Short mmCIF file of C-alpha atoms in Angstrom, two decimals:
data_model
loop_
_atom_site.label_atom_id
_atom_site.label_comp_id
_atom_site.label_asym_id
_atom_site.label_seq_id
_atom_site.Cartn_x
_atom_site.Cartn_y
_atom_site.Cartn_z
CA MET A 1 5.30 -11.78 -18.91
CA THR A 2 3.12 -9.07 -17.05
CA ILE A 3 1.52 -9.53 -14.03
CA PRO A 4 -1.26 -8.18 -13.40
CA GLN A 5 -2.53 -5.37 -11.66
CA GLU A 6 -4.92 -7.73 -9.32
CA GLN A 7 -1.99 -9.43 -8.06
CA PHE A 8 -0.06 -6.40 -7.45
CA ASP A 9 -2.55 -5.86 -5.27
CA ASP A 10 -3.11 -10.00 -3.56
CA LEU A 11 1.08 -8.57 -2.53
CA LEU A 12 -0.05 -5.31 -0.77
CA GLY A 13 -2.97 -7.13 1.10
CA ARG A 14 -0.72 -9.84 1.72
CA ALA A 15 2.45 -7.80 3.38
CA ALA A 16 -0.30 -5.52 5.81
CA LEU A 17 -1.73 -8.16 6.71
CA ALA A 18 1.62 -10.55 7.56
CA ALA A 19 2.92 -6.62 9.61
CA LEU A 20 0.45 -6.91 10.95
CA PHE A 21 0.90 -10.46 12.33
CA TYR A 22 4.30 -9.62 12.60
CA TYR A 23 6.35 -10.36 16.67
CA PRO A 24 10.29 -10.03 16.60
CA GLU A 25 9.94 -12.77 18.40
CA VAL A 26 8.32 -15.01 17.68
CA ALA A 27 9.53 -14.95 14.32
CA VAL A 28 13.59 -15.54 15.09
CA ASP A 29 11.86 -18.25 18.14
CA ASP A 30 9.61 -20.26 16.45
CA ASP A 31 11.13 -22.48 13.41
CA GLY A 32 7.39 -22.92 11.85
CA ARG A 33 7.28 -18.95 11.48
CA LYS A 34 9.94 -16.94 10.36
CA LEU A 35 10.09 -14.28 8.51
CA GLN A 36 11.06 -16.46 4.59
CA ASN A 37 7.87 -17.05 5.36
CA ASP A 38 6.04 -14.47 5.34
CA ILE A 39 7.52 -12.66 2.29
CA ALA A 40 7.39 -16.40 0.46
CA TYR A 41 3.58 -15.73 1.01
CA CYS A 42 3.37 -11.74 -0.10
CA LEU A 43 5.23 -12.88 -3.33
CA GLU A 44 2.81 -15.96 -4.18
CA PRO A 45 0.26 -13.92 -6.23
CA VAL A 46 3.28 -12.44 -8.31
CA ALA A 47 4.77 -15.69 -9.26
CA GLY A 48 5.66 -15.53 -12.65
CA ILE A 49 7.63 -12.05 -12.18
CA ALA A 50 10.81 -12.34 -13.73
CA ASN A 51 13.97 -12.88 -10.47
CA GLU A 52 15.18 -9.21 -10.64
CA ASP A 53 11.87 -8.04 -9.99
CA ALA A 54 11.79 -10.56 -7.59
CA GLU A 55 14.72 -9.70 -5.77
CA ARG A 56 13.93 -6.14 -5.01
CA LEU A 57 10.05 -6.56 -4.15
CA ARG A 58 11.12 -9.80 -1.69
CA VAL A 59 14.11 -7.40 0.24
CA VAL A 60 11.49 -5.21 0.27
CA VAL A 61 8.05 -6.92 1.79
CA GLY A 62 10.50 -8.52 3.82
CA ARG A 63 11.23 -4.35 5.07
CA VAL A 64 7.69 -4.24 5.36
CA ILE A 65 6.40 -6.60 7.50
CA THR A 66 9.20 -5.37 10.26
CA ASN A 67 8.84 -1.53 9.83
CA PRO A 68 5.23 -0.92 8.09
CA THR A 69 6.01 2.84 8.25
CA ALA A 70 8.84 3.02 7.85
CA HIS A 71 9.05 1.47 4.18
CA ARG A 72 5.37 1.25 3.31
CA SER A 73 5.85 4.14 0.84
CA GLU A 74 8.98 2.51 -0.98
CA LEU A 75 6.63 -1.27 -1.48
CA LEU A 76 3.95 0.92 -3.06
CA ALA A 77 6.50 2.38 -5.95
CA LEU A 78 8.57 -0.77 -7.34
CA VAL A 79 4.62 -1.78 -6.62
CA ILE A 80 4.08 1.56 -9.22
CA GLU A 81 6.81 0.64 -11.23
CA LEU A 82 6.93 -2.61 -12.06
CA ALA A 83 2.58 -3.16 -12.71
CA PRO A 84 0.69 -2.42 -15.68
CA PRO A 85 -1.26 1.19 -15.41
CA PRO A 86 -4.33 1.16 -15.39
CA ALA A 87 -6.39 0.20 -17.60
CA GLU A 88 -8.81 2.81 -18.78
#
């Protein structure tokens, strides 16, 4: 199944939003808001992706949420790899 580029764009937007609102203290102390919940939210647009690719994205999205400066290029590279080429 090919996931459209727009859905990957949605994933990137969600990851940016999750990173913006990430607070390590809240993720550790608050049972209602955990990093895994944020990761699941970010991956919703690409729910039909292969399990292996979903796991790769899950790891990288988690890194981006907790440290966007260090890992955003890694997420962009993975999205470019997994997303279909843009239509001309």
